[in-house]
Every structure is written in C-alpha cells, then in structure tokens.
PDB file of C-alpha atoms in Angstrom:
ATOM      1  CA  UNK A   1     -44.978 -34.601  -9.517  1.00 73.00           C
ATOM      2  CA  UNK A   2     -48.046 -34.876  -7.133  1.00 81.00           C
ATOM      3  CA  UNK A   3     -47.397 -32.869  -3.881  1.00 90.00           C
ATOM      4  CA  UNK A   4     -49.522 -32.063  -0.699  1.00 95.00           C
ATOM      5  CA  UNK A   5     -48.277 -29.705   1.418  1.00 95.00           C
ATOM      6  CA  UNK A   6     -49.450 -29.144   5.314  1.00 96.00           C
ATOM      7  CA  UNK A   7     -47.401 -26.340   6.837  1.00 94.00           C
ATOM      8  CA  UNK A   8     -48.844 -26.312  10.007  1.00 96.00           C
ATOM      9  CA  UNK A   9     -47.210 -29.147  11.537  1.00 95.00           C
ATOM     10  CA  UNK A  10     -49.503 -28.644  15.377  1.00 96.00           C
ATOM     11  CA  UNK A  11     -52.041 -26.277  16.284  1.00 97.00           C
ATOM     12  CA  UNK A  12     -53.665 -25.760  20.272  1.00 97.00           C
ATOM     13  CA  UNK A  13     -56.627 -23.611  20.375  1.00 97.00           C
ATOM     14  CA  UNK A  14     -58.904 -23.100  23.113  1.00 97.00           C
ATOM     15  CA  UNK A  15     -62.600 -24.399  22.451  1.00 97.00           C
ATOM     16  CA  UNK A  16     -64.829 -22.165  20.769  1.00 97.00           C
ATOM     17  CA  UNK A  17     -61.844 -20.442  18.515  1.00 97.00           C
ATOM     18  CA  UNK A  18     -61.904 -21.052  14.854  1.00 97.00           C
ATOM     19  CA  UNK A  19     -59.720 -22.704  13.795  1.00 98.00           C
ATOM     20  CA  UNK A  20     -58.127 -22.799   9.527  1.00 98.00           C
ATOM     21  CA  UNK A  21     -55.503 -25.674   8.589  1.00 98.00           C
ATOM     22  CA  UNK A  22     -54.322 -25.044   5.429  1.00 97.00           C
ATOM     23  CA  UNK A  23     -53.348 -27.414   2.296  1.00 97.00           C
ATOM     24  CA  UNK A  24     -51.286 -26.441  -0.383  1.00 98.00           C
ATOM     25  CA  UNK A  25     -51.270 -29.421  -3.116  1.00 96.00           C
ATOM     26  CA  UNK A  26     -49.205 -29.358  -6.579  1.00 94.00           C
ATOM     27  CA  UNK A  27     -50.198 -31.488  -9.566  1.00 90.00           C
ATOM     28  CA  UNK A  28     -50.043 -31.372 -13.361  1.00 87.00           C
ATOM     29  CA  UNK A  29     -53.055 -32.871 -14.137  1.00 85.00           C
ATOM     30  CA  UNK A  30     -56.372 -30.592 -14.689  1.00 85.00           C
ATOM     31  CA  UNK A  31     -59.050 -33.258 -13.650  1.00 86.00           C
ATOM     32  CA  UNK A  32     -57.854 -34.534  -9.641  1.00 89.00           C
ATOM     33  CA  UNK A  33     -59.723 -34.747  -6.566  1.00 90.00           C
ATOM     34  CA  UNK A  34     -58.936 -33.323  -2.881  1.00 93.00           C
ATOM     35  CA  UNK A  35     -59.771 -34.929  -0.094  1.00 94.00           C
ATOM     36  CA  UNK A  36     -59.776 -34.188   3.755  1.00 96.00           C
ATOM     37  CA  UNK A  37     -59.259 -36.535   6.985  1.00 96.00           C
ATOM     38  CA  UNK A  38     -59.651 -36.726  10.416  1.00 97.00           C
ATOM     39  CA  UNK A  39     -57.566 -39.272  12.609  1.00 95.00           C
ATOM     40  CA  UNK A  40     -58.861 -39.115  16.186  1.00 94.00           C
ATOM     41  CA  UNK A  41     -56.923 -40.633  18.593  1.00 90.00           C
ATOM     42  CA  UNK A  42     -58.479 -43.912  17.988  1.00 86.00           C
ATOM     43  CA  UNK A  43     -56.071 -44.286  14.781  1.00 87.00           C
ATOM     44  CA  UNK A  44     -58.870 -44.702  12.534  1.00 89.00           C
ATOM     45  CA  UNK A  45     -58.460 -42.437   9.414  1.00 93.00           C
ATOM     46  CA  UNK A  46     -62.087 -40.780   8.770  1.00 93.00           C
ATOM     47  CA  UNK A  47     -63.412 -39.212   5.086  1.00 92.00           C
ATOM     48  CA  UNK A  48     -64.593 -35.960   5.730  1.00 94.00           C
ATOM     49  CA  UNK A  49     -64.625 -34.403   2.347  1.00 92.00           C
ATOM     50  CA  UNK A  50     -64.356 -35.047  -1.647  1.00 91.00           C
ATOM     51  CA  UNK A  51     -63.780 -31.940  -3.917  1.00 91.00           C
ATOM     52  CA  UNK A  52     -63.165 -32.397  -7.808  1.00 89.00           C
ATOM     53  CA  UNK A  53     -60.852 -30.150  -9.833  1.00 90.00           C
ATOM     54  CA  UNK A  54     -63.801 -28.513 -11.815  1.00 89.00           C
ATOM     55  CA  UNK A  55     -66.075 -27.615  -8.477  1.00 86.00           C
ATOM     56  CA  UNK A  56     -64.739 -24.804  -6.656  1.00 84.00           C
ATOM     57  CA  UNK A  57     -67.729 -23.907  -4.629  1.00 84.00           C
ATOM     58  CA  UNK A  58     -66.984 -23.956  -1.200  1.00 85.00           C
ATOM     59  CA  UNK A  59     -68.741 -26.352   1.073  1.00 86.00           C
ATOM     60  CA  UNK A  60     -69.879 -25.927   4.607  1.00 87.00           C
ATOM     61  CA  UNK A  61     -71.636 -29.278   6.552  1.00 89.00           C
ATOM     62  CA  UNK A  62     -72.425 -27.552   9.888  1.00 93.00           C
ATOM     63  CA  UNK A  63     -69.161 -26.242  11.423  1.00 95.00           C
ATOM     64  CA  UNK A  64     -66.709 -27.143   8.754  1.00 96.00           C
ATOM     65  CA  UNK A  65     -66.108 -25.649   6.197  1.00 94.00           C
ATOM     66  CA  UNK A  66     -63.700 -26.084   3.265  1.00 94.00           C
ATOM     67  CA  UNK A  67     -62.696 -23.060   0.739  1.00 95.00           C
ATOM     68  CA  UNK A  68     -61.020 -24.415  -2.454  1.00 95.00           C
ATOM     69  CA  UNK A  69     -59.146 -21.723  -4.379  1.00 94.00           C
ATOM     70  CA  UNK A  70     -57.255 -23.439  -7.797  1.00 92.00           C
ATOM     71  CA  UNK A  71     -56.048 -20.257  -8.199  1.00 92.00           C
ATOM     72  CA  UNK A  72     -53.559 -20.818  -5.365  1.00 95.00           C
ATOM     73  CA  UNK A  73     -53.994 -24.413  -5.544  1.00 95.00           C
ATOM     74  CA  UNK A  74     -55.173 -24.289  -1.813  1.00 96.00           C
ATOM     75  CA  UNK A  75     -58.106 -26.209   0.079  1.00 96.00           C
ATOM     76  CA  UNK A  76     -58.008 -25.046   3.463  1.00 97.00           C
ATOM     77  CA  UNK A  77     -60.126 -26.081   6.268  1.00 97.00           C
ATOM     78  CA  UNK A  78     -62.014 -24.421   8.836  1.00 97.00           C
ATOM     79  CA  UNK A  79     -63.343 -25.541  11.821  1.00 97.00           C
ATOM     80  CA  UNK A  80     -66.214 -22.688  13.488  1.00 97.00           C
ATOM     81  CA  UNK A  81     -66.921 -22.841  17.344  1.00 97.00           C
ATOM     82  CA  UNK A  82     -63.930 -25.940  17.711  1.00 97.00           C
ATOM     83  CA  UNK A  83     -64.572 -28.516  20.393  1.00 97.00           C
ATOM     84  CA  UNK A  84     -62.302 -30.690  22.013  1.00 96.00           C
ATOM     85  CA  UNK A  85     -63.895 -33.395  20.292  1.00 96.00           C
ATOM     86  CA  UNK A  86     -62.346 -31.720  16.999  1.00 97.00           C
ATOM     87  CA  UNK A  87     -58.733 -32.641  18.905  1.00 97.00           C
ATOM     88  CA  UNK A  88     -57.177 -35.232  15.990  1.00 97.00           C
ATOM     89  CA  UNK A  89     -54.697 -35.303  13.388  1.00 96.00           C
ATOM     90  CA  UNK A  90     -55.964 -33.696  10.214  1.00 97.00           C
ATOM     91  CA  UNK A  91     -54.886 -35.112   6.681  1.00 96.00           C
ATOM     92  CA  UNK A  92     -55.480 -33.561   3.251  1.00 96.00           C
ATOM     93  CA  UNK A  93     -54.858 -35.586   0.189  1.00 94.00           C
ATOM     94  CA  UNK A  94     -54.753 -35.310  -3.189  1.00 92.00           C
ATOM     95  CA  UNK A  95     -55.852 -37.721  -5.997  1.00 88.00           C
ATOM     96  CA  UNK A  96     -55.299 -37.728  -9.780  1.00 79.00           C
ATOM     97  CA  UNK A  97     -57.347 -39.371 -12.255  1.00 69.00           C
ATOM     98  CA  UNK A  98     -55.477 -42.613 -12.616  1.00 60.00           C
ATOM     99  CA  UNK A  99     -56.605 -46.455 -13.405  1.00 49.00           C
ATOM    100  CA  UNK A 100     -56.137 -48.078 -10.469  1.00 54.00           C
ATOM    101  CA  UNK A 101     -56.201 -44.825  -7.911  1.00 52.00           C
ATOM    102  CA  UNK A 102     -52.659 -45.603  -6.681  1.00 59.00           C
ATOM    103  CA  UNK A 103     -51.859 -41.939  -7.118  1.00 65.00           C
ATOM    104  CA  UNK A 104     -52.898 -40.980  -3.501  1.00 82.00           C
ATOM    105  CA  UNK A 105     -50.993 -38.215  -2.261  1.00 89.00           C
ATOM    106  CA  UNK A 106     -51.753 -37.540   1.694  1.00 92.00           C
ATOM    107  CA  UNK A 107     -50.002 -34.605   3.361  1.00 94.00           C
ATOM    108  CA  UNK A 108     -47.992 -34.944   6.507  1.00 93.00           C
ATOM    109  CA  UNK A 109     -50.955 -33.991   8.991  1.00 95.00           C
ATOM    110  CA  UNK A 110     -52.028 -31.046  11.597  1.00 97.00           C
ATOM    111  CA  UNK A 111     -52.157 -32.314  15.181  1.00 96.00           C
ATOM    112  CA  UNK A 112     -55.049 -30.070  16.165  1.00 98.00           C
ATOM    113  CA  UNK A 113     -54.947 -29.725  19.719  1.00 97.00           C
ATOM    114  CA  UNK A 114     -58.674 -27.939  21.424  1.00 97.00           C
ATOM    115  CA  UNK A 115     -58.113 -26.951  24.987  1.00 96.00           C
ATOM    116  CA  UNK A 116     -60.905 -26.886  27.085  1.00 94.00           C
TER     117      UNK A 116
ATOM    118  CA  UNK B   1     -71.674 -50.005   7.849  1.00 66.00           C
ATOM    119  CA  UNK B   2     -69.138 -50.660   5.706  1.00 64.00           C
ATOM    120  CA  UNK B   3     -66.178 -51.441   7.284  1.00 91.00           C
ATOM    121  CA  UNK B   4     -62.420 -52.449   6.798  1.00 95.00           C
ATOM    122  CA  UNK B   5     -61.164 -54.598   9.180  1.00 95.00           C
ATOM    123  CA  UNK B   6     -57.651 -55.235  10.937  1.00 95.00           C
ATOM    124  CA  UNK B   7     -57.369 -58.193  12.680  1.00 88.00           C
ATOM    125  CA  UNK B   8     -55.483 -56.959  15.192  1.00 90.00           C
ATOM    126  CA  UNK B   9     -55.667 -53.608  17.572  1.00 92.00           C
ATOM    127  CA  UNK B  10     -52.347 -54.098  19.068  1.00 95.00           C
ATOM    128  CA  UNK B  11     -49.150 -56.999  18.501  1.00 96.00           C
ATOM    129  CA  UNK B  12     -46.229 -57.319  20.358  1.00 97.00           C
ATOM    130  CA  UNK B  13     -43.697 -59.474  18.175  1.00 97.00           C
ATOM    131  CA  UNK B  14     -39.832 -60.768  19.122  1.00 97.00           C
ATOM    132  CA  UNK B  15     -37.349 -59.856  16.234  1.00 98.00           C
ATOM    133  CA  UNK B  16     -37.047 -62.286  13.986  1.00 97.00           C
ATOM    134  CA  UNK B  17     -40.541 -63.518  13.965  1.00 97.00           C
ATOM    135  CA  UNK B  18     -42.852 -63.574  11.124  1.00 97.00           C
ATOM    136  CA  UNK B  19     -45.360 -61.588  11.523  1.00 97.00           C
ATOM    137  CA  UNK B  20     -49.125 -61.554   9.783  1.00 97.00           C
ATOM    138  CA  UNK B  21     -50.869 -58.405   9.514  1.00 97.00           C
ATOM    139  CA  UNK B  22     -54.369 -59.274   8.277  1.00 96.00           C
ATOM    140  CA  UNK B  23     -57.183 -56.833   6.497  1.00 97.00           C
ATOM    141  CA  UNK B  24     -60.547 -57.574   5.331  1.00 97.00           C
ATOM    142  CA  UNK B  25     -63.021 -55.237   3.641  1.00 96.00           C
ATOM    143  CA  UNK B  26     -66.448 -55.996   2.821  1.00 94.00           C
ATOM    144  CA  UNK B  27     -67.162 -53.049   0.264  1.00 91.00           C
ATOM    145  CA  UNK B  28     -66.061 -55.498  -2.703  1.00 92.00           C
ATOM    146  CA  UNK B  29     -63.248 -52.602  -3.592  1.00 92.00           C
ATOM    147  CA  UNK B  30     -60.630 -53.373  -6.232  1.00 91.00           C
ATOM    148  CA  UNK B  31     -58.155 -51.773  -4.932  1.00 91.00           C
ATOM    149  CA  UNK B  32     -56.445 -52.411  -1.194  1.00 94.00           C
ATOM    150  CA  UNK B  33     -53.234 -50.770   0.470  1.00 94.00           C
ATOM    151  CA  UNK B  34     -50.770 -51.175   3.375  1.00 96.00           C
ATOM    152  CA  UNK B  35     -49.619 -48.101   4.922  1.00 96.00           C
ATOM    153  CA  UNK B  36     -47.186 -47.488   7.711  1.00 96.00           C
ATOM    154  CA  UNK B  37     -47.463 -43.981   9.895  1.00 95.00           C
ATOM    155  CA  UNK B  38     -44.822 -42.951  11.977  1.00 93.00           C
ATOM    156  CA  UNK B  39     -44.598 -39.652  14.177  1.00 87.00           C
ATOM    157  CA  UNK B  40     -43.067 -36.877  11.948  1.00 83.00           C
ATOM    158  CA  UNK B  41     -43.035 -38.975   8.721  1.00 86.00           C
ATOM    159  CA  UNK B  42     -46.502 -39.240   7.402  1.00 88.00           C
ATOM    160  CA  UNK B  43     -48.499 -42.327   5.933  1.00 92.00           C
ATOM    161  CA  UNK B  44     -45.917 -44.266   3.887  1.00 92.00           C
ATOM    162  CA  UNK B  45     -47.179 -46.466   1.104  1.00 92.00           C
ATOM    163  CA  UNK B  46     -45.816 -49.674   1.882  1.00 95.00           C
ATOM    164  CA  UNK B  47     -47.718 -52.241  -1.220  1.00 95.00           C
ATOM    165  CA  UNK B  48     -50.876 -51.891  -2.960  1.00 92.00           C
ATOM    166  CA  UNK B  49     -53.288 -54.469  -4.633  1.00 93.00           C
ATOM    167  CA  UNK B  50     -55.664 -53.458  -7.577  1.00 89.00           C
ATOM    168  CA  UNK B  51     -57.027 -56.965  -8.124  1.00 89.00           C
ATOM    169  CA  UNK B  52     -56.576 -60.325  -6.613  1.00 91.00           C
ATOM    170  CA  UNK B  53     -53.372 -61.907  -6.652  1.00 87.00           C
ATOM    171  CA  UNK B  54     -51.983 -58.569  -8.176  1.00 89.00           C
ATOM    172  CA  UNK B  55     -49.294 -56.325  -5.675  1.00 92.00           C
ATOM    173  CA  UNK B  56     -47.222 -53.490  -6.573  1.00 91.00           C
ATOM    174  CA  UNK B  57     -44.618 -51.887  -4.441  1.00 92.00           C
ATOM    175  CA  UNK B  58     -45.061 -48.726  -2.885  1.00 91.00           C
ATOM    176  CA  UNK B  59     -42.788 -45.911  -1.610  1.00 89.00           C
ATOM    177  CA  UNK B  60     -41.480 -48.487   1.167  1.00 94.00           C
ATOM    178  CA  UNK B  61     -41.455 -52.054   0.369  1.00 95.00           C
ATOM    179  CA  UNK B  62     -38.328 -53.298   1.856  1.00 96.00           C
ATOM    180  CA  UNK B  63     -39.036 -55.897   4.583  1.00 96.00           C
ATOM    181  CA  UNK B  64     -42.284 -56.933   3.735  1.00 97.00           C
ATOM    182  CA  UNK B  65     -44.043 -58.327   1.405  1.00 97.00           C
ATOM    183  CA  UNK B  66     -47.977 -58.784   0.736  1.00 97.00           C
ATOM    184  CA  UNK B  67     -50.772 -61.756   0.114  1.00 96.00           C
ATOM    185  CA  UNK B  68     -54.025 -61.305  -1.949  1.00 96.00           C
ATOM    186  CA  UNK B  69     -55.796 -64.221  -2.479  1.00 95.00           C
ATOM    187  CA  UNK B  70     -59.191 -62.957  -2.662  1.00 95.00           C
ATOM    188  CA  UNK B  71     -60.693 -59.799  -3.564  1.00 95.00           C
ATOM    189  CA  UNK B  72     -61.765 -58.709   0.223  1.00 96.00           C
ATOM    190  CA  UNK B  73     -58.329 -59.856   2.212  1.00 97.00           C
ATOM    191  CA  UNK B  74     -55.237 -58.538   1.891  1.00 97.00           C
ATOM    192  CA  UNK B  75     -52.333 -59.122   4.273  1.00 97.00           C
ATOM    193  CA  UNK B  76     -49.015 -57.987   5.117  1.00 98.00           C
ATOM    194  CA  UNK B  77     -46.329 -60.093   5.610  1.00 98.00           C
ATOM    195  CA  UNK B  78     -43.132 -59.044   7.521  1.00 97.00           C
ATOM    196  CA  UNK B  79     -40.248 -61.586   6.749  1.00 94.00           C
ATOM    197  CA  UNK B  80     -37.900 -61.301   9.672  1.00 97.00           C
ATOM    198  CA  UNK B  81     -39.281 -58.796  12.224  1.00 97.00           C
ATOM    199  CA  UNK B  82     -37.141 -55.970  13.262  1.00 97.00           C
ATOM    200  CA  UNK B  83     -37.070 -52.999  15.943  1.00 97.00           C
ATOM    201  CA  UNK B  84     -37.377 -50.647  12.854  1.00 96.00           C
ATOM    202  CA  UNK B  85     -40.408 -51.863  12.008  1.00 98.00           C
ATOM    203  CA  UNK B  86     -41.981 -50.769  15.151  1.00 98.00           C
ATOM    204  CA  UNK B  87     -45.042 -48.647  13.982  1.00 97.00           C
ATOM    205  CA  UNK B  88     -49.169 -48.178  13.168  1.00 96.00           C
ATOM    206  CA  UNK B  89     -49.813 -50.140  10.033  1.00 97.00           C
ATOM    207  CA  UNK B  90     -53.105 -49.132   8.674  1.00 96.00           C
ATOM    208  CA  UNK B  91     -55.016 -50.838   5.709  1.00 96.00           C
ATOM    209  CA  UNK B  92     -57.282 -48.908   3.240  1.00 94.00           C
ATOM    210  CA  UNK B  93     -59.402 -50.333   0.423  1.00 93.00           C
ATOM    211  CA  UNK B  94     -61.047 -47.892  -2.236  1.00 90.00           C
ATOM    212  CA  UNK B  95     -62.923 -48.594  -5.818  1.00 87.00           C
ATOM    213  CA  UNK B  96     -60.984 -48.451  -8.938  1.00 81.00           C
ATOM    214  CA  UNK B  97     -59.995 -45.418 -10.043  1.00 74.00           C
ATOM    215  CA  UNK B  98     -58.830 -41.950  -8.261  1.00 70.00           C
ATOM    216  CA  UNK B  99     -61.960 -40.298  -7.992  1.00 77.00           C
ATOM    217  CA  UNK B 100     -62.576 -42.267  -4.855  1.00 79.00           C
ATOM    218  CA  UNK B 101     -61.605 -41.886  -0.908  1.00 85.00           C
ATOM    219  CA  UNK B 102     -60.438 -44.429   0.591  1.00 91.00           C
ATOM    220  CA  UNK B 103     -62.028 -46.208   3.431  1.00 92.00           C
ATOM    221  CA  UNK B 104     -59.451 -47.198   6.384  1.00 94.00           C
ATOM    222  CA  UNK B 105     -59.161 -49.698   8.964  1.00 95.00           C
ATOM    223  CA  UNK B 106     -58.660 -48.987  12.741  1.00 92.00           C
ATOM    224  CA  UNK B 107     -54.968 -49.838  12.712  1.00 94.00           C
ATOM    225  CA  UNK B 108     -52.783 -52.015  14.032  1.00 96.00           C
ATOM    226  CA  UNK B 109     -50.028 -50.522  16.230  1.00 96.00           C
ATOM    227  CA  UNK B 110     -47.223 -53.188  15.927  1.00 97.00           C
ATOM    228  CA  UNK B 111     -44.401 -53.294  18.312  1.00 98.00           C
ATOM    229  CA  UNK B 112     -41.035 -55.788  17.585  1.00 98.00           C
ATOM    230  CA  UNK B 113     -39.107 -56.299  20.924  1.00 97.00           C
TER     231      UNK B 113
END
C-alpha cells in the first residue's frame, strides 16, 4: 500500500536558516510521481514540484531545492536563506500511475514556522 | 490563470441544514475531488469524480454525498449538517491519469453551529 510519511510534524526557524523537511513515501509500483506543496495561510494548496520515478536528478529553482534518493525512497526538501514568507504548511505527495489518478497519497504536513 | 474555484471563503451553517459546497474549474480536467483537512489529521478524501455524472467514495464518505453534472462543477452535498463536520473543505481538479498535480481551490472553511 501507498504511504507518505512526514515526520516532522512543526518546525520554527529563524529567517535566513536552512531549513530540510523530509518525506519518506512507500509504494510498490516502479513508475509513480512525487509531488511537493505549499499551503500558506491563505488555505490555498500550491504545486511546487513534480518528480517521476525514473528522474532522480535533484532540482533546485532558486532557493529550493529538492534531493530525491529511491534508494531510501526519500524526497526531502530544502529551503536556503528561509523567509518568513516561506512560513506555511508543507505537503508531499505521492502518485502512482493509475487511470483515473485517484491514487493520491498526501502526507500529513510540516507547519514551517520562520521567525523573524 | 487557471483557476479552481470555491464558491464560498467562509459558511456558517445551523445543524441540520443542508448545506451546498460548490467548485468550478475551468482547466477542462477529468478528474475533480472533495477533500476535508482538519488540524492533526491530514487531507481526507471525502468523493472523487473522473467524468461527469460519475462519483466514487473516498476514504470518508459518510455524511455527504456529491453532484457532477457537468465536466467543470462539482459540488458537495452535506445531508443533515452536524458539529462534526466543522472543517476546511478544499476542492482539487487534475487531468486523467496520476502523472498529474492537482490544482486546488482556496477553500472553504465551513462551520455547523
């Protein structure tokens, strides 16, 4: 069974730390996709990053960065220089190859809190 | 900007009531969800559409039930309010198929007196 794991239930850092919230995901399949979100306190969920099973380059896009390691089944999340504006709820989810894409596994979240 | 849309930002409903929780997306997706988030549980999959007219239950469908009659509007239905059903419902439409994210709504933070 599909499984997303985010141990780090809350987080405070003081701006300008880095910051790493890690996801630990379980699946059976070998073709799935990870993603990563960002709920601000707005509510509104926001798509940060897509990764597919067979890609494990890591990615950077300015002062994120994601390292994806199938190894450990692990796509953690780093955040470089944090701001308070980076001060949301952080969901990774995982996604298997399935018709109708109702196989959407979300993690229970990281309140990231960045103290000024 | 593609957007999903929830109709409402905030309700305040009396127990009992029937309450409407409405969701449009103009990204012509197949598919369309309900999820409910509460503080230390997660998102919950309440229902799911992958075409119009079509619903399947998700991990919590007890106490509501859902309306698709066309392909960008899917709503929520709750029966018979109750207190337990006090939470953010938020509404997420995606292409067919798992290889895609899903696009959200703002949410609707629903509270039955």
């Amino acid at each position: 069974a599909q499984k997303v794991t985010q141990a780090q239930t809350e987080i405070s850092v003081v701006e300008k730390e880095d910051v790493t919230l890690d996801c630990v995901y379980e699946t059976r399949d070998t073709t799935y996709y990870l993603f990563w979100y960002k709920q601000p306190p707005s509510g509104e969920l926001v798509f940060l990053i897509r990764r597919n099973s067979f890609d494990e380059q890591n990615e950077i896009s300015g002062r994120y960065s994601w390292n994806f390691q199938k190894s450990t089944s692990s796509f953690n999340f780093t955040i470089t220089a944090s701001q308070v504006v980076d001060s949301a709820v952080y969901f990774c989810a995982l996604s298997e190859i399935e018709n109708y894409g109702q196989n959407f596994v979300f993690g229970p979240g990281t309140r990231l809190s960045v103290l000024p | 900007d593609v957007k999903v849309t929830q109709s409402s930002r905030y309700l305040v409903k009396r127990t009992g009531e029937k309450v409407f929780l409405e969701c449009v997306q103009d990204m012509d997706h197949e598919n369309m969800f309900w999820y409910r988030q509460d503080p230390g549980l997660g998102l919950r999959l309440i229902y799911f559409s992958y075409d119009v007219k079509m619903k399947e239950k998700g991990d919590i469908p007890e106490g509501y039930s859902v309306s698709r009659e066309k392909k960008e509007r899917f709503s929520l239905i709750l029966e018979s309010a109750s207190t337990n059903q006090t939470s953010m419902y938020l509404c997420a439409s995606s292409l067919k198929g798992g290889a895609y994210g899903y696009t959200f709504g703002s949410g609707t933070r629903l509270t039955v007196v």
